[in-house]
GROMACS .gro file of C-alpha atoms in nm:
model
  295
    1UNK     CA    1   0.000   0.000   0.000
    2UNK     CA    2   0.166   0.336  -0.077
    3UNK     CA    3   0.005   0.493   0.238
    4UNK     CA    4   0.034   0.244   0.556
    5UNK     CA    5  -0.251   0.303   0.742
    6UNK     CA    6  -0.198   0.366   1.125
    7UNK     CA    7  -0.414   0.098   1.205
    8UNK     CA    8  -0.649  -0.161   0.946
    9UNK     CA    9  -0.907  -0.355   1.159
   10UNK     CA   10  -1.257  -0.458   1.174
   11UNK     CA   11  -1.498  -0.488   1.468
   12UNK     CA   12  -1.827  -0.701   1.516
   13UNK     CA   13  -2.145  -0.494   1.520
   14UNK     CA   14  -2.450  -0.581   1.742
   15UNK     CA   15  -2.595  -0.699   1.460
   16UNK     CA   16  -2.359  -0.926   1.374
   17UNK     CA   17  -2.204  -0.754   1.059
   18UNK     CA   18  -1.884  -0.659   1.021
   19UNK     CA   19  -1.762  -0.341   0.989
   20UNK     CA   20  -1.372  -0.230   0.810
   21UNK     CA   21  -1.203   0.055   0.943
   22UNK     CA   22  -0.888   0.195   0.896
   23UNK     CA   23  -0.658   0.496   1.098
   24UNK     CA   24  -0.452   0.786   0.939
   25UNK     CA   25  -0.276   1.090   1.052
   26UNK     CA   26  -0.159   1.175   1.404
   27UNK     CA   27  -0.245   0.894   1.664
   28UNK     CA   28  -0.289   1.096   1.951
   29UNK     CA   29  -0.466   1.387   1.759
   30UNK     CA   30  -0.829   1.506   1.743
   31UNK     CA   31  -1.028   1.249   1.642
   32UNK     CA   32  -1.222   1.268   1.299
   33UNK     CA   33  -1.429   1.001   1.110
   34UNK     CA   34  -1.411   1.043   0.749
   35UNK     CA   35  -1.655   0.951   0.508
   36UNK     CA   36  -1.553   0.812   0.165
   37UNK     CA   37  -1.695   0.889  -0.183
   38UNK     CA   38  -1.888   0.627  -0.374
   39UNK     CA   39  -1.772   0.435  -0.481
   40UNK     CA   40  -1.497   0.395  -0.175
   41UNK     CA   41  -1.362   0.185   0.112
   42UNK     CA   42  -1.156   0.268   0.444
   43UNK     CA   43  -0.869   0.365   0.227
   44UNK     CA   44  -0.964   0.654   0.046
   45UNK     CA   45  -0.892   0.835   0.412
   46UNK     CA   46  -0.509   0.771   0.309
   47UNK     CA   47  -0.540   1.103   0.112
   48UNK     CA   48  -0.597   1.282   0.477
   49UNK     CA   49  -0.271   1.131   0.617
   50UNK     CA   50  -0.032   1.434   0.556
   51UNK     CA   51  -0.235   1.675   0.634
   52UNK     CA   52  -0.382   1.509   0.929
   53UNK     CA   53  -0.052   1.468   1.092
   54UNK     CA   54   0.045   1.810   1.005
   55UNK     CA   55  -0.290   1.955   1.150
   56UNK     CA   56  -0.267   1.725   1.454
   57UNK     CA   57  -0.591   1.488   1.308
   58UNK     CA   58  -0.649   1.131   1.398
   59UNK     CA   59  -0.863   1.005   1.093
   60UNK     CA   60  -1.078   0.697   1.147
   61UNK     CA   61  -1.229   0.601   0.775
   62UNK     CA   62  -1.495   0.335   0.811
   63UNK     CA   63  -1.642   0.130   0.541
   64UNK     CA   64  -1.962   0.188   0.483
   65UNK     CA   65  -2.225  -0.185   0.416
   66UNK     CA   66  -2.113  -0.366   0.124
   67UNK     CA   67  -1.757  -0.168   0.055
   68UNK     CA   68  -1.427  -0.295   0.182
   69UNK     CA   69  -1.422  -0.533   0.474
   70UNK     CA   70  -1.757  -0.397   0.563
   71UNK     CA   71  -2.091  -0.622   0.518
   72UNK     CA   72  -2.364  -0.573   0.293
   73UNK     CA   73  -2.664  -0.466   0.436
   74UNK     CA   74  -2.976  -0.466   0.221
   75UNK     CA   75  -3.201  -0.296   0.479
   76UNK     CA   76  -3.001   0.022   0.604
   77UNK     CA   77  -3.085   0.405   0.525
   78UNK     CA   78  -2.890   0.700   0.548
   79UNK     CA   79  -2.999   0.760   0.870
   80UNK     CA   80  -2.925   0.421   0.958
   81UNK     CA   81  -2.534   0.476   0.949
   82UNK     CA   82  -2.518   0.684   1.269
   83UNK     CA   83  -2.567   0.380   1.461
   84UNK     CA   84  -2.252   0.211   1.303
   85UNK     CA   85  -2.031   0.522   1.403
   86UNK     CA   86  -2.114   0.506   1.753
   87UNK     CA   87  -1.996   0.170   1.805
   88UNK     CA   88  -1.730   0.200   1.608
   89UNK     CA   89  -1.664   0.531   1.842
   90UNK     CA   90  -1.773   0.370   2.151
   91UNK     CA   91  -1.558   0.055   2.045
   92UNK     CA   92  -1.223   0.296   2.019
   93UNK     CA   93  -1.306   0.465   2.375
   94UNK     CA   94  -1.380   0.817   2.183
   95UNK     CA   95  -1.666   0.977   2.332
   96UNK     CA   96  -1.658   1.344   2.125
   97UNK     CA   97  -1.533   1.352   1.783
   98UNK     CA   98  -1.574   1.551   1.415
   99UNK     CA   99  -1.711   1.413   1.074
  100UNK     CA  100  -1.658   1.494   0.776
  101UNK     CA  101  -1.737   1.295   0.408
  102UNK     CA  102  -1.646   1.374   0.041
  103UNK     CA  103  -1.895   1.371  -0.226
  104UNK     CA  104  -2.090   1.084  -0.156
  105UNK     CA  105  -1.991   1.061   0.226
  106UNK     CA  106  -2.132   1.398   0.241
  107UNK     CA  107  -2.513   1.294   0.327
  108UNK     CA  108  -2.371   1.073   0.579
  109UNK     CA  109  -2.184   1.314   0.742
  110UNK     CA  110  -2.492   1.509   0.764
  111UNK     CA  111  -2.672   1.222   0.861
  112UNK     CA  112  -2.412   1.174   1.165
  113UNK     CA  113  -2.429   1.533   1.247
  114UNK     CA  114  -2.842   1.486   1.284
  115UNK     CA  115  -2.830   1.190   1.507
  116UNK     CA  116  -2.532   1.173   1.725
  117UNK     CA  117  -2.589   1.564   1.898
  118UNK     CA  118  -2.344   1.692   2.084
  119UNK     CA  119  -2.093   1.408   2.041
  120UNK     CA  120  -2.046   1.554   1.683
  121UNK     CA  121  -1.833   1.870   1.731
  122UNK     CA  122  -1.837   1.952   1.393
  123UNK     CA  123  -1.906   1.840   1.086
  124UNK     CA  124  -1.776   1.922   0.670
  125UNK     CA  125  -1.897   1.851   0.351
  126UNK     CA  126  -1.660   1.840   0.053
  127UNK     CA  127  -1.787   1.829  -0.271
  128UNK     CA  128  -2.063   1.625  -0.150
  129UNK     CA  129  -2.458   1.550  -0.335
  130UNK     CA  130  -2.742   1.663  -0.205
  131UNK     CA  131  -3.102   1.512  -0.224
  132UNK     CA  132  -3.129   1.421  -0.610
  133UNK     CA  133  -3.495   1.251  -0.553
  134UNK     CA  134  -3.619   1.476  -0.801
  135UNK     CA  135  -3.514   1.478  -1.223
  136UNK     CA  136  -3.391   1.826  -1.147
  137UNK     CA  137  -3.166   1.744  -0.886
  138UNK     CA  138  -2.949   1.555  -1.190
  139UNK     CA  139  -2.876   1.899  -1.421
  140UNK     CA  140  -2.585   2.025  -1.389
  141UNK     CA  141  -2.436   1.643  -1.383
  142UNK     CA  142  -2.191   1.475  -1.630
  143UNK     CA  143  -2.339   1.225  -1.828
  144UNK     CA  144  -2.183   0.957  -1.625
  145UNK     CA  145  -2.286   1.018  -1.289
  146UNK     CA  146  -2.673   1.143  -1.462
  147UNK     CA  147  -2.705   0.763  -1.643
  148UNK     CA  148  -2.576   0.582  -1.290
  149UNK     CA  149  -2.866   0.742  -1.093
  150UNK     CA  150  -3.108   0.707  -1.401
  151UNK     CA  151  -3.072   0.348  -1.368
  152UNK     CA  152  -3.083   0.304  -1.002
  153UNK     CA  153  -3.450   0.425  -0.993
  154UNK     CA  154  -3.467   0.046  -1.146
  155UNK     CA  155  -3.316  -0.070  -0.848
  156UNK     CA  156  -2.995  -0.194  -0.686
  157UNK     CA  157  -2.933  -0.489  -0.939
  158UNK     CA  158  -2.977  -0.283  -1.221
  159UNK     CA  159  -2.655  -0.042  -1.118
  160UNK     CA  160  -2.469  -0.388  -0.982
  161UNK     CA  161  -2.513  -0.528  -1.304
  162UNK     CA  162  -2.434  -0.241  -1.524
  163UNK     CA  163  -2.085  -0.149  -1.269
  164UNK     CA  164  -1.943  -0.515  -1.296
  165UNK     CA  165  -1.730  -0.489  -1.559
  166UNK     CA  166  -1.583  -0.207  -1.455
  167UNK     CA  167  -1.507  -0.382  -1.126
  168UNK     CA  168  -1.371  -0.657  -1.322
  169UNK     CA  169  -1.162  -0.364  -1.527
  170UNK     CA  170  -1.046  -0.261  -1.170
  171UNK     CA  171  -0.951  -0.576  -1.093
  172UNK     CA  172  -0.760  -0.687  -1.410
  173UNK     CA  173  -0.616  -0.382  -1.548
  174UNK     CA  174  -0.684  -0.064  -1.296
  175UNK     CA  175  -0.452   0.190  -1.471
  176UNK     CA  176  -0.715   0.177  -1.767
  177UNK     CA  177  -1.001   0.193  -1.530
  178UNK     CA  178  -0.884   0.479  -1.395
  179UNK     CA  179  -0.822   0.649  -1.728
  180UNK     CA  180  -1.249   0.593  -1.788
  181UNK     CA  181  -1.276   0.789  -1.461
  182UNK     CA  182  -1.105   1.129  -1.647
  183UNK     CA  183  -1.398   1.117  -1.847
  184UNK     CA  184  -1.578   1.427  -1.854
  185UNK     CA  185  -1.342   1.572  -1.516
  186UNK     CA  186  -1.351   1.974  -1.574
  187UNK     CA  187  -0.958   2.111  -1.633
  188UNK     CA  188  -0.867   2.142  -1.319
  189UNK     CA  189  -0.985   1.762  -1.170
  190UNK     CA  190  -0.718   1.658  -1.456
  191UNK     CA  191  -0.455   1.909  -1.387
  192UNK     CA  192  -0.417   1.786  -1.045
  193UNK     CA  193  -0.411   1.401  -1.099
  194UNK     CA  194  -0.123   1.488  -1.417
  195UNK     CA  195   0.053   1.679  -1.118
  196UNK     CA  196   0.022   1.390  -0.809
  197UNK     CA  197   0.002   1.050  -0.919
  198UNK     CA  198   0.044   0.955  -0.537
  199UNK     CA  199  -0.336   1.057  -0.633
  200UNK     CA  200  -0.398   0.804  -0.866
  201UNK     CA  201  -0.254   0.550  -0.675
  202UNK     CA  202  -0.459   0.617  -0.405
  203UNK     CA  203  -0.733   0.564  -0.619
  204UNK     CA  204  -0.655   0.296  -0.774
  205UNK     CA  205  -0.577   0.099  -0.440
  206UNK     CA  206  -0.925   0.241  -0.304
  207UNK     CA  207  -1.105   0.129  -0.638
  208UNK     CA  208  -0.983  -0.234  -0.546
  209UNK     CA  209  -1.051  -0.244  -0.241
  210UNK     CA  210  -1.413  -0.039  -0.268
  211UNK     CA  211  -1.585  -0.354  -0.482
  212UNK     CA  212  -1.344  -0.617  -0.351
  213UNK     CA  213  -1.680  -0.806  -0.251
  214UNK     CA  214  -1.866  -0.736  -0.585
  215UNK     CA  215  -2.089  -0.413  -0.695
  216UNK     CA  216  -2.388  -0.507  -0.492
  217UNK     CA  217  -2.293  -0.239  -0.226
  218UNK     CA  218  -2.201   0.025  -0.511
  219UNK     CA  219  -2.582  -0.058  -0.680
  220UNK     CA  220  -2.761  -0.031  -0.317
  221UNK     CA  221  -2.596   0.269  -0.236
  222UNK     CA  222  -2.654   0.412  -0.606
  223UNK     CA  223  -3.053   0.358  -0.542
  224UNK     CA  224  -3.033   0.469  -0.170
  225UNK     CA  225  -2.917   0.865  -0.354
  226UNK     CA  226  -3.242   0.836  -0.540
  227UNK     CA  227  -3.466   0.821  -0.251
  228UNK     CA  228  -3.557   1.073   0.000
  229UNK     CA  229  -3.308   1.102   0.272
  230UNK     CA  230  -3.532   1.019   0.567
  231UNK     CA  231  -3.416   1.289   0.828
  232UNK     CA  232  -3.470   1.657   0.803
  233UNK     CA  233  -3.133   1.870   0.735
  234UNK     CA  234  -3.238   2.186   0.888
  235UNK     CA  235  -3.278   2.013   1.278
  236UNK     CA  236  -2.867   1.991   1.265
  237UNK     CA  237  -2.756   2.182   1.522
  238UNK     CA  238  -2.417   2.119   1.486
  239UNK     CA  239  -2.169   2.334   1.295
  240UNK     CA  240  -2.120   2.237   0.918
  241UNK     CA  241  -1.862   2.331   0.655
  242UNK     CA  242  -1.998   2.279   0.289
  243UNK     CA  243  -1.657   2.340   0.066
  244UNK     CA  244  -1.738   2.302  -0.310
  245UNK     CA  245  -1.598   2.362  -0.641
  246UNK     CA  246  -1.772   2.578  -0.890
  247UNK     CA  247  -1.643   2.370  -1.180
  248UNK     CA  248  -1.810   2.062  -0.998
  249UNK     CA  249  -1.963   1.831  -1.287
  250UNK     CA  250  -1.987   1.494  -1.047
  251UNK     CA  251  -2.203   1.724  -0.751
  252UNK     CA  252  -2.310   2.102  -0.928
  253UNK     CA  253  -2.260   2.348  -0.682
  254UNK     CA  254  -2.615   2.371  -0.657
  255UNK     CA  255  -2.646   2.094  -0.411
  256UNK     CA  256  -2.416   2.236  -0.202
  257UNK     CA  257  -2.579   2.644  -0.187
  258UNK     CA  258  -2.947   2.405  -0.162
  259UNK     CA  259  -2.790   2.256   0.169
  260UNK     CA  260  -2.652   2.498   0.305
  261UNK     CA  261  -2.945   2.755   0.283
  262UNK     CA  262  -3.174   2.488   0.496
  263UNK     CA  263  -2.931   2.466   0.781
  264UNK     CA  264  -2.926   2.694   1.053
  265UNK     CA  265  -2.535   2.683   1.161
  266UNK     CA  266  -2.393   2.597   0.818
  267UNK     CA  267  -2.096   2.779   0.606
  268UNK     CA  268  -2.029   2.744   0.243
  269UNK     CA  269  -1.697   2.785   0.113
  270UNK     CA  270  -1.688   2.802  -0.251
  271UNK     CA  271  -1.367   2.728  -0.455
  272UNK     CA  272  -1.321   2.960  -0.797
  273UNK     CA  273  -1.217   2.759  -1.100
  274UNK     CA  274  -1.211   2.415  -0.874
  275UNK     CA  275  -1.361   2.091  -0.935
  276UNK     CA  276  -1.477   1.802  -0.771
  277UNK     CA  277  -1.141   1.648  -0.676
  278UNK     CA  278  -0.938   1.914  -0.624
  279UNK     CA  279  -1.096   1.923  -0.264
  280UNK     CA  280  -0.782   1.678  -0.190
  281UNK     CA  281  -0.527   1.992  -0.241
  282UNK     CA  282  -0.697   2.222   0.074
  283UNK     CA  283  -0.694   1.970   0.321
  284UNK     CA  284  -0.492   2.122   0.550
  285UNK     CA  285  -0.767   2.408   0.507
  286UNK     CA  286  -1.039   2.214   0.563
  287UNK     CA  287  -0.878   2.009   0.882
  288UNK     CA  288  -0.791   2.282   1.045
  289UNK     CA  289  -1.139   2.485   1.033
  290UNK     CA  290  -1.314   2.171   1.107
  291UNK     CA  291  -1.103   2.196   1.439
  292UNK     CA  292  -1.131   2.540   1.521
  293UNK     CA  293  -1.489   2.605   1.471
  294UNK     CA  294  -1.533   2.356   1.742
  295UNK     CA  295  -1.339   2.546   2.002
   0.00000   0.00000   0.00000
């Protein structure tokens, strides 16, 4: 692995599922669960690690059902996840901590932020999605991301079966995998992987380990974005960061400014000219606000 992870474990639920974790960053530092994209796994947290120890950050990055080490689960919601974080907290002996999720993490993160109260001492978005229920929600999308959540109105299976050859693509040749995922990136997405291929190996090691179990997880998760969130944004009382790109084609800005006008301690940063990757080069911004609006 071209990160080593502080620490790459699993614990047993309640339940009885398993759930994948790994640490980054500084090991006695503020603690922060991080949220990974979708598709993802626990690794995707590996892009935190500098920044994290250079901010003072410990970063816990859980897999979410059906990604990583982390079991399917064909029955949870978005407001369901919550529950895993405070075992996985409770199971670590942290008892106050921060979240924070990128792009698809992001309802989580909110979700987290809406459940857990004042164990949550703050909470960012990065380039995250907001509620795309509706056919509007999906302008402003490139045509990728637009025919993914098309088809998941079908259902799960329908986005499992359409994403396993690109799993198997992952599998057997990732460096041309990777190379699909550059398709339709705005200029500066693709300036910034040219620049840091520690980037795209990152990605690629996340990619593998993200559907290492099949697509299943990547379809459910596809269909849960399609349906209403379940819990109302605006009772956060928390305070969120929403940082976003205005060059964003995977999450248009719009989601973010929609957000951010419902909740009643929320700031939006916006980023001129950036899109929805770049979020990896301010880190150490985002870290260290995270931290200090929290104080």
């Amino acid at each position: 692995m071209s990160i080593k992870p502080l620490n790459d474990d699993t614990i047993q639920l309640a339940d009885g599922r398993t759930l994948g974790y790994a640490e980054y960053g500084d090991a006695k530092g503020a603690p922060l669960f991080f949220f990974h994209g979708l598709p993802g796994s626990r690794y995707q947290s590996a892009m935190l690690d500098s920044s994290a120890r250079d901010s003072g950050v410990r970063i816990i990055g859980p897999d979410r059902p059906g990604f990583g080490k982390s079991t399917f689960d064909g029955n949870r919601r978005f407001d369901s996840w919550p529950d895993d974080v405070r075992e996985l907290a409770d199971h670590l002996g942290i008892e106050r901590f921060h979240v924070a999720g990128i792009s698809g993490g992001g309802v989580y993160t909110l979700a987290s932020a809406h459940a857990l109260g004042d164990r949550v001492l703050s909470a960012g978005v990065i380039s995250g999605g907001g509620d795309i229920s509706t056919p509007e929600a999906l302008e402003g999308m490139h045509p990728q991301n637009r025919a993914i959540f098309e088809l998941a109105k079908s259902g799960p299976d329908a986005v499992a079966e359409q994403m396993a050859p690109l799993a198997q693509a992952v599998r057997e040749n990732p460096e041309m995998a990777l190379e699909g995922v550059k398709a339709g990136l705005p200029p500066a997405d693709l300036e910034m992987i040219e620049r840091r291929p520690e980037f795209m190996e990152v990605m690629r090691e996340d990619g593998l380990e993200a559907m290492r179990e099949g697509t299943l997880g990547v379809g459910y998760e596809a269909w849960l974005f399609v349906q209403p969130w379940g819990f109302d944004v605006s009772e956060i009382k928390r305070p969120v960061v929403l940082w976003h790109g205005d060059d964003d084609r995977n999450a248009p800005l719009s989601h973010a400014q929609a957000l951010a006008d419902k909740m009643p301690d929320a700031e939006l940063v916006v980023w001129t000219g950036m899109g929805h990757l770049t979020a990896f080069e301010r880190l150490d911004e985002i870290l260290q606000k995270l931290i200090a609006i929290a104080n």
